[in-house]
């Protein structure tokens, strides 16, 4: 059989409000041409993120109904701790309310000004937390990752030579840790290979520097290793994920992605000294060590998810459905980033809107045009999110890739929803030179994508 069916049945539904193009033109103008500032009810298909938007399973809901909401030491925490420890394999499990809270705790507890952190690519909030601590954050992607059309199977890999040279140059004592983001969300949701994690681990060990994973999409990374890396096709996603984690000194992650939670995050480390420092910060800013700001029911939903998300049938469908959307777009001439990852399909904004210069923010302008034409909300990871202005000269430095991201919530949309998205994109491509450029009206100094406003050029 060619058709890969959704491996679930739908037992509760939420209506979608249909809007007209005319209404959407007004709504997006009122939102300052920032799709992030739209009301969600004004969006027909919401592909702004795969974060916190999963549909929960019957198993998660039944765990939530039986949750223990005791202030401290709840049964739900111990269930979560057991699920996390048996997967990540480190001694200490520290829950917190989402990914950037984990980054904030690590930044405050473990970083001192003047240090340097290397990563394949720091996600925007990770970079913001590291830089806020007075620390330099350097990205070291492999060169293939900078070319949207390059079919390299592991474009999330870190450049191992550059990592070794970077640690040497900075001096290992100035490098508190190295981060691998799996999958590499900011560069197209591309996976990191097991060989690359092992190689980075080896370099780190030689220099006495710990290796951490930002593992928000660990299950998808594990499944892409199974499909693409020699020697893993017979292993289960869980075995592969465990092997990835075993190569590290710790992981921190948002549990709103592969953790299938509507909220949640976690830090898992071996070092007693690190755990103690992080828990002190946790008590000040997040909550007590057996909750980290989460309710017992959140911990129950997450405990069940850490098992469910590694289910092979679930992952096989997820990857098939994402690459089906990517293939439909490619076949209709839309320039898409290759190869397809798992959580999203990325469109090359500069190639799509080749009539717009970087200053007119091609990928961002395309997110606005897509919303107006179809009611589909997407997000940019490109010139707005990663562009930097030199404070001395005022000149802009633009990132290597300016991408529109169609992020797919887990277990929420059916094949016909995604067919509609493919059709909308293809139609827009037919009129691509009508996409109007935008310029900033308001740009805050950090994380501009969440609050910036724009006007049409
Ligand atoms: N790390 C990665 C790789 C992420 O993709 C995100 C969030 C975070 C950390 C922060 O986690 O949102 O729970 O605080 N990514 C979302 C996205 C926002 O849409 O890609 P958070």
PDB file of N, CA and C in Angstrom, residues 213-272:
ATOM      1  N   UNK A 213      23.262  18.350  24.501  1.00  0.00           N
ATOM      2  CA  UNK A 213      22.330  18.393  23.372  1.00  0.00           C
ATOM      3  C   UNK A 213      21.173  19.313  23.719  1.00  0.00           C
ATOM      4  N   UNK A 214      20.806  20.209  22.784  1.00  0.00           N
ATOM      5  CA  UNK A 214      19.507  20.873  22.843  1.00  0.00           C
ATOM      6  C   UNK A 214      18.602  19.933  22.045  1.00  0.00           C
ATOM      7  N   UNK A 215      17.867  19.090  22.782  1.00  0.00           N
ATOM      8  CA  UNK A 215      17.267  17.899  22.168  1.00  0.00           C
ATOM      9  C   UNK A 215      15.762  18.033  21.936  1.00  0.00           C
ATOM     10  N   UNK A 216      15.286  19.239  21.614  1.00  0.00           N
ATOM     11  CA  UNK A 216      13.844  19.463  21.462  1.00  0.00           C
ATOM     12  C   UNK A 216      13.190  18.469  20.487  1.00  0.00           C
ATOM     13  N   UNK A 217      13.949  18.061  19.447  1.00  0.00           N
ATOM     14  CA  UNK A 217      13.368  17.141  18.449  1.00  0.00           C
ATOM     15  C   UNK A 217      14.197  15.861  18.361  1.00  0.00           C
ATOM     16  N   UNK A 218      14.450  15.276  19.541  1.00  0.00           N
ATOM     17  CA  UNK A 218      15.325  14.097  19.634  1.00  0.00           C
ATOM     18  C   UNK A 218      14.741  12.877  18.930  1.00  0.00           C
ATOM     19  N   UNK A 219      13.414  12.695  18.998  1.00  0.00           N
ATOM     20  CA  UNK A 219      12.812  11.487  18.421  1.00  0.00           C
ATOM     21  C   UNK A 219      12.883  11.553  16.895  1.00  0.00           C
ATOM     22  N   UNK A 220      12.627  12.747  16.361  1.00  0.00           N
ATOM     23  CA  UNK A 220      12.706  12.921  14.907  1.00  0.00           C
ATOM     24  C   UNK A 220      14.151  12.753  14.436  1.00  0.00           C
ATOM     25  N   UNK A 221      15.105  13.268  15.223  1.00  0.00           N
ATOM     26  CA  UNK A 221      16.520  13.084  14.860  1.00  0.00           C
ATOM     27  C   UNK A 221      16.869  11.582  14.860  1.00  0.00           C
ATOM     28  N   UNK A 222      16.393  10.879  15.885  1.00  0.00           N
ATOM     29  CA  UNK A 222      16.700   9.438  15.989  1.00  0.00           C
ATOM     30  C   UNK A 222      16.124   8.694  14.783  1.00  0.00           C
ATOM     31  N   UNK A 223      14.899   9.055  14.389  1.00  0.00           N
ATOM     32  CA  UNK A 223      14.282   8.331  13.266  1.00  0.00           C
ATOM     33  C   UNK A 223      14.996   8.655  11.946  1.00  0.00           C
ATOM     34  N   UNK A 224      15.461   9.889  11.784  1.00  0.00           N
ATOM     35  CA  UNK A 224      16.195  10.239  10.557  1.00  0.00           C
ATOM     36  C   UNK A 224      17.561   9.529  10.527  1.00  0.00           C
ATOM     37  N   UNK A 225      18.157   9.277  11.686  1.00  0.00           N
ATOM     38  CA  UNK A 225      19.389   8.462  11.740  1.00  0.00           C
ATOM     39  C   UNK A 225      19.059   7.045  11.266  1.00  0.00           C
ATOM     40  N   UNK A 226      17.949   6.512  11.749  1.00  0.00           N
ATOM     41  CA  UNK A 226      17.543   5.155  11.348  1.00  0.00           C
ATOM     42  C   UNK A 226      17.405   5.054   9.822  1.00  0.00           C
ATOM     43  N   UNK A 227      16.790   6.095   9.231  1.00  0.00           N
ATOM     44  CA  UNK A 227      16.552   6.063   7.786  1.00  0.00           C
ATOM     45  C   UNK A 227      17.800   6.359   6.958  1.00  0.00           C
ATOM     46  N   UNK A 228      18.696   7.202   7.485  1.00  0.00           N
ATOM     47  CA  UNK A 228      19.754   7.733   6.614  1.00  0.00           C
ATOM     48  C   UNK A 228      21.175   7.304   6.953  1.00  0.00           C
ATOM     49  N   UNK A 229      21.419   6.770   8.148  1.00  0.00           N
ATOM     50  CA  UNK A 229      22.817   6.486   8.527  1.00  0.00           C
ATOM     51  C   UNK A 229      23.060   4.983   8.531  1.00  0.00           C
ATOM     52  N   UNK A 230      24.147   4.551   7.906  1.00  0.00           N
ATOM     53  CA  UNK A 230      24.438   3.114   7.801  1.00  0.00           C
ATOM     54  C   UNK A 230      24.610   2.516   9.194  1.00  0.00           C
ATOM     55  N   UNK A 231      24.029   1.312   9.376  1.00  0.00           N
ATOM     56  CA  UNK A 231      24.208   0.589  10.634  1.00  0.00           C
ATOM     57  C   UNK A 231      23.069   0.771  11.633  1.00  0.00           C
ATOM     58  N   UNK A 232      22.070   1.610  11.309  1.00  0.00           N
ATOM     59  CA  UNK A 232      21.013   1.878  12.287  1.00  0.00           C
ATOM     60  C   UNK A 232      19.627   1.395  11.849  1.00  0.00           C
ATOM     61  N   UNK A 233      19.519   0.819  10.650  1.00  0.00           N
ATOM     62  CA  UNK A 233      18.181   0.524  10.130  1.00  0.00           C
ATOM     63  C   UNK A 233      17.451  -0.531  10.965  1.00  0.00           C
ATOM     64  N   UNK A 234      18.181  -1.379  11.662  1.00  0.00           N
ATOM     65  CA  UNK A 234      17.529  -2.434  12.453  1.00  0.00           C
ATOM     66  C   UNK A 234      17.260  -2.015  13.895  1.00  0.00           C
ATOM     67  N   UNK A 235      17.753  -0.846  14.290  1.00  0.00           N
ATOM     68  CA  UNK A 235      17.567  -0.424  15.696  1.00  0.00           C
ATOM     69  C   UNK A 235      16.247   0.325  15.870  1.00  0.00           C
ATOM     70  N   UNK A 236      15.669   0.250  17.075  1.00  0.00           N
ATOM     71  CA  UNK A 236      14.431   0.998  17.327  1.00  0.00           C
ATOM     72  C   UNK A 236      14.799   2.465  17.567  1.00  0.00           C
ATOM     73  N   UNK A 237      13.822   3.395  17.308  1.00  0.00           N
ATOM     74  CA  UNK A 237      14.097   4.810  17.578  1.00  0.00           C
ATOM     75  C   UNK A 237      14.547   5.031  19.038  1.00  0.00           C
ATOM     76  N   UNK A 238      13.969   4.262  19.958  1.00  0.00           N
ATOM     77  CA  UNK A 238      14.352   4.438  21.360  1.00  0.00           C
ATOM     78  C   UNK A 238      15.823   4.058  21.596  1.00  0.00           C
ATOM     79  N   UNK A 239      16.230   2.929  20.987  1.00  0.00           N
ATOM     80  CA  UNK A 239      17.638   2.520  21.144  1.00  0.00           C
ATOM     81  C   UNK A 239      18.577   3.575  20.559  1.00  0.00           C
ATOM     82  N   UNK A 240      18.178   4.137  19.408  1.00  0.00           N
ATOM     83  CA  UNK A 240      19.029   5.149  18.773  1.00  0.00           C
ATOM     84  C   UNK A 240      19.087   6.405  19.643  1.00  0.00           C
ATOM     85  N   UNK A 241      17.923   6.824  20.157  1.00  0.00           N
ATOM     86  CA  UNK A 241      17.894   8.023  21.009  1.00  0.00           C
ATOM     87  C   UNK A 241      18.766   7.802  22.244  1.00  0.00           C
ATOM     88  N   UNK A 242      18.667   6.625  22.839  1.00  0.00           N
ATOM     89  CA  UNK A 242      19.471   6.346  24.045  1.00  0.00           C
ATOM     90  C   UNK A 242      20.960   6.391  23.720  1.00  0.00           C
ATOM     91  N   UNK A 243      21.302   5.901  22.548  1.00  0.00           N
ATOM     92  CA  UNK A 243      22.716   5.936  22.162  1.00  0.00           C
ATOM     93  C   UNK A 243      23.181   7.384  21.945  1.00  0.00           C
ATOM     94  N   UNK A 244      22.313   8.213  21.362  1.00  0.00           N
ATOM     95  CA  UNK A 244      22.669   9.635  21.205  1.00  0.00           C
ATOM     96  C   UNK A 244      22.950  10.267  22.571  1.00  0.00           C
ATOM     97  N   UNK A 245      22.042  10.037  23.511  1.00  0.00           N
ATOM     98  CA  UNK A 245      22.178  10.674  24.827  1.00  0.00           C
ATOM     99  C   UNK A 245      23.401  10.156  25.584  1.00  0.00           C
ATOM    100  N   UNK A 246      23.730   8.856  25.358  1.00  0.00           N
ATOM    101  CA  UNK A 246      24.862   8.257  26.072  1.00  0.00           C
ATOM    102  C   UNK A 246      26.192   8.910  25.682  1.00  0.00           C
ATOM    103  N   UNK A 247      26.206   9.613  24.550  1.00  0.00           N
ATOM    104  CA  UNK A 247      27.442  10.271  24.102  1.00  0.00           C
ATOM    105  C   UNK A 247      27.610  11.656  24.712  1.00  0.00           C
ATOM    106  N   UNK A 248      26.688  12.058  25.584  1.00  0.00           N
ATOM    107  CA  UNK A 248      26.687  13.441  26.089  1.00  0.00           C
ATOM    108  C   UNK A 248      26.914  13.504  27.600  1.00  0.00           C
ATOM    109  N   UNK A 249      27.179  14.718  28.071  1.00  0.00           N
ATOM    110  CA  UNK A 249      27.259  14.952  29.517  1.00  0.00           C
ATOM    111  C   UNK A 249      25.935  15.477  30.053  1.00  0.00           C
ATOM    112  N   UNK A 250      25.042  15.844  29.137  1.00  0.00           N
ATOM    113  CA  UNK A 250      23.753  16.347  29.581  1.00  0.00           C
ATOM    114  C   UNK A 250      22.900  16.768  28.404  1.00  0.00           C
ATOM    115  N   UNK A 251      21.602  16.926  28.662  1.00  0.00           N
ATOM    116  CA  UNK A 251      20.704  17.449  27.638  1.00  0.00           C
ATOM    117  C   UNK A 251      19.789  18.479  28.291  1.00  0.00           C
ATOM    118  N   UNK A 252      19.363  19.442  27.480  1.00  0.00           N
ATOM    119  CA  UNK A 252      18.300  20.342  27.942  1.00  0.00           C
ATOM    120  C   UNK A 252      17.321  20.446  26.786  1.00  0.00           C
ATOM    121  N   UNK A 253      16.034  20.522  27.094  1.00  0.00           N
ATOM    122  CA  UNK A 253      15.092  20.579  25.983  1.00  0.00           C
ATOM    123  C   UNK A 253      13.743  21.140  26.363  1.00  0.00           C
ATOM    124  N   UNK A 254      13.150  21.738  25.328  1.00  0.00           N
ATOM    125  CA  UNK A 254      11.745  22.075  25.378  1.00  0.00           C
ATOM    126  C   UNK A 254      10.979  20.777  25.202  1.00  0.00           C
ATOM    127  N   UNK A 255      10.008  20.511  26.053  1.00  0.00           N
ATOM    128  CA  UNK A 255       9.189  19.297  25.898  1.00  0.00           C
ATOM    129  C   UNK A 255       7.895  19.609  25.145  1.00  0.00           C
ATOM    130  N   UNK A 256       7.877  20.786  24.475  1.00  0.00           N
ATOM    131  CA  UNK A 256       6.696  21.196  23.716  1.00  0.00           C
ATOM    132  C   UNK A 256       6.752  20.717  22.266  1.00  0.00           C
ATOM    133  N   UNK A 257       7.860  20.054  21.901  1.00  0.00           N
ATOM    134  CA  UNK A 257       7.987  19.553  20.523  1.00  0.00           C
ATOM    135  C   UNK A 257       7.843  18.034  20.566  1.00  0.00           C
ATOM    136  N   UNK A 258       8.980  17.298  20.487  1.00  0.00           N
ATOM    137  CA  UNK A 258       8.863  15.841  20.563  1.00  0.00           C
ATOM    138  C   UNK A 258       8.369  15.366  21.931  1.00  0.00           C
ATOM    139  N   UNK A 259       8.400  16.232  22.940  1.00  0.00           N
ATOM    140  CA  UNK A 259       7.851  15.885  24.251  1.00  0.00           C
ATOM    141  C   UNK A 259       6.325  15.886  24.253  1.00  0.00           C
ATOM    142  N   UNK A 260       5.702  16.231  23.133  1.00  0.00           N
ATOM    143  CA  UNK A 260       4.238  16.189  22.950  1.00  0.00           C
ATOM    144  C   UNK A 260       3.484  16.860  24.095  1.00  0.00           C
ATOM    145  N   UNK A 261       4.097  17.901  24.672  1.00  0.00           N
ATOM    146  CA  UNK A 261       3.442  18.602  25.777  1.00  0.00           C
ATOM    147  C   UNK A 261       2.920  19.944  25.320  1.00  0.00           C
ATOM    148  N   UNK A 262       1.860  20.431  25.959  1.00  0.00           N
ATOM    149  CA  UNK A 262       1.419  21.785  25.683  1.00  0.00           C
ATOM    150  C   UNK A 262       2.309  22.782  26.417  1.00  0.00           C
ATOM    151  N   UNK A 263       3.029  22.271  27.432  1.00  0.00           N
ATOM    152  CA  UNK A 263       4.079  23.062  28.059  1.00  0.00           C
ATOM    153  C   UNK A 263       5.088  22.097  28.671  1.00  0.00           C
ATOM    154  N   UNK A 264       6.248  22.610  29.076  1.00  0.00           N
ATOM    155  CA  UNK A 264       7.237  21.763  29.756  1.00  0.00           C
ATOM    156  C   UNK A 264       8.629  21.853  29.165  1.00  0.00           C
ATOM    157  N   UNK A 265       9.601  21.631  30.040  1.00  0.00           N
ATOM    158  CA  UNK A 265      10.999  21.568  29.632  1.00  0.00           C
ATOM    159  C   UNK A 265      11.741  20.730  30.659  1.00  0.00           C
ATOM    160  N   UNK A 266      12.978  20.370  30.353  1.00  0.00           N
ATOM    161  CA  UNK A 266      13.732  19.560  31.310  1.00  0.00           C
ATOM    162  C   UNK A 266      15.226  19.732  31.083  1.00  0.00           C
ATOM    163  N   UNK A 267      15.982  19.599  32.176  1.00  0.00           N
ATOM    164  CA  UNK A 267      17.446  19.528  32.093  1.00  0.00           C
ATOM    165  C   UNK A 267      17.833  18.181  32.702  1.00  0.00           C
ATOM    166  N   UNK A 268      18.714  17.462  32.025  1.00  0.00           N
ATOM    167  CA  UNK A 268      19.165  16.164  32.523  1.00  0.00           C
ATOM    168  C   UNK A 268      20.688  16.160  32.464  1.00  0.00           C
ATOM    169  N   UNK A 269      21.329  16.050  33.628  1.00  0.00           N
ATOM    170  CA  UNK A 269      22.804  16.120  33.665  1.00  0.00           C
ATOM    171  C   UNK A 269      23.372  15.080  34.622  1.00  0.00           C
ATOM    172  N   UNK A 270      24.654  14.765  34.431  1.00  0.00           N
ATOM    173  CA  UNK A 270      25.351  13.854  35.339  1.00  0.00           C
ATOM    174  C   UNK A 270      26.027  14.575  36.491  1.00  0.00           C
ATOM    175  N   UNK A 271      26.534  15.783  36.236  1.00  0.00           N
ATOM    176  CA  UNK A 271      27.357  16.459  37.245  1.00  0.00           C
ATOM    177  C   UNK A 271      26.534  16.879  38.467  1.00  0.00           C
ATOM    178  N   UNK A 272      26.968  16.414  39.656  1.00  0.00           N
ATOM    179  CA  UNK A 272      26.287  16.807  40.903  1.00  0.00           C
ATOM    180  C   UNK A 272      26.434  18.314  41.125  1.00  0.00           C
TER     181      UNK A 272
END
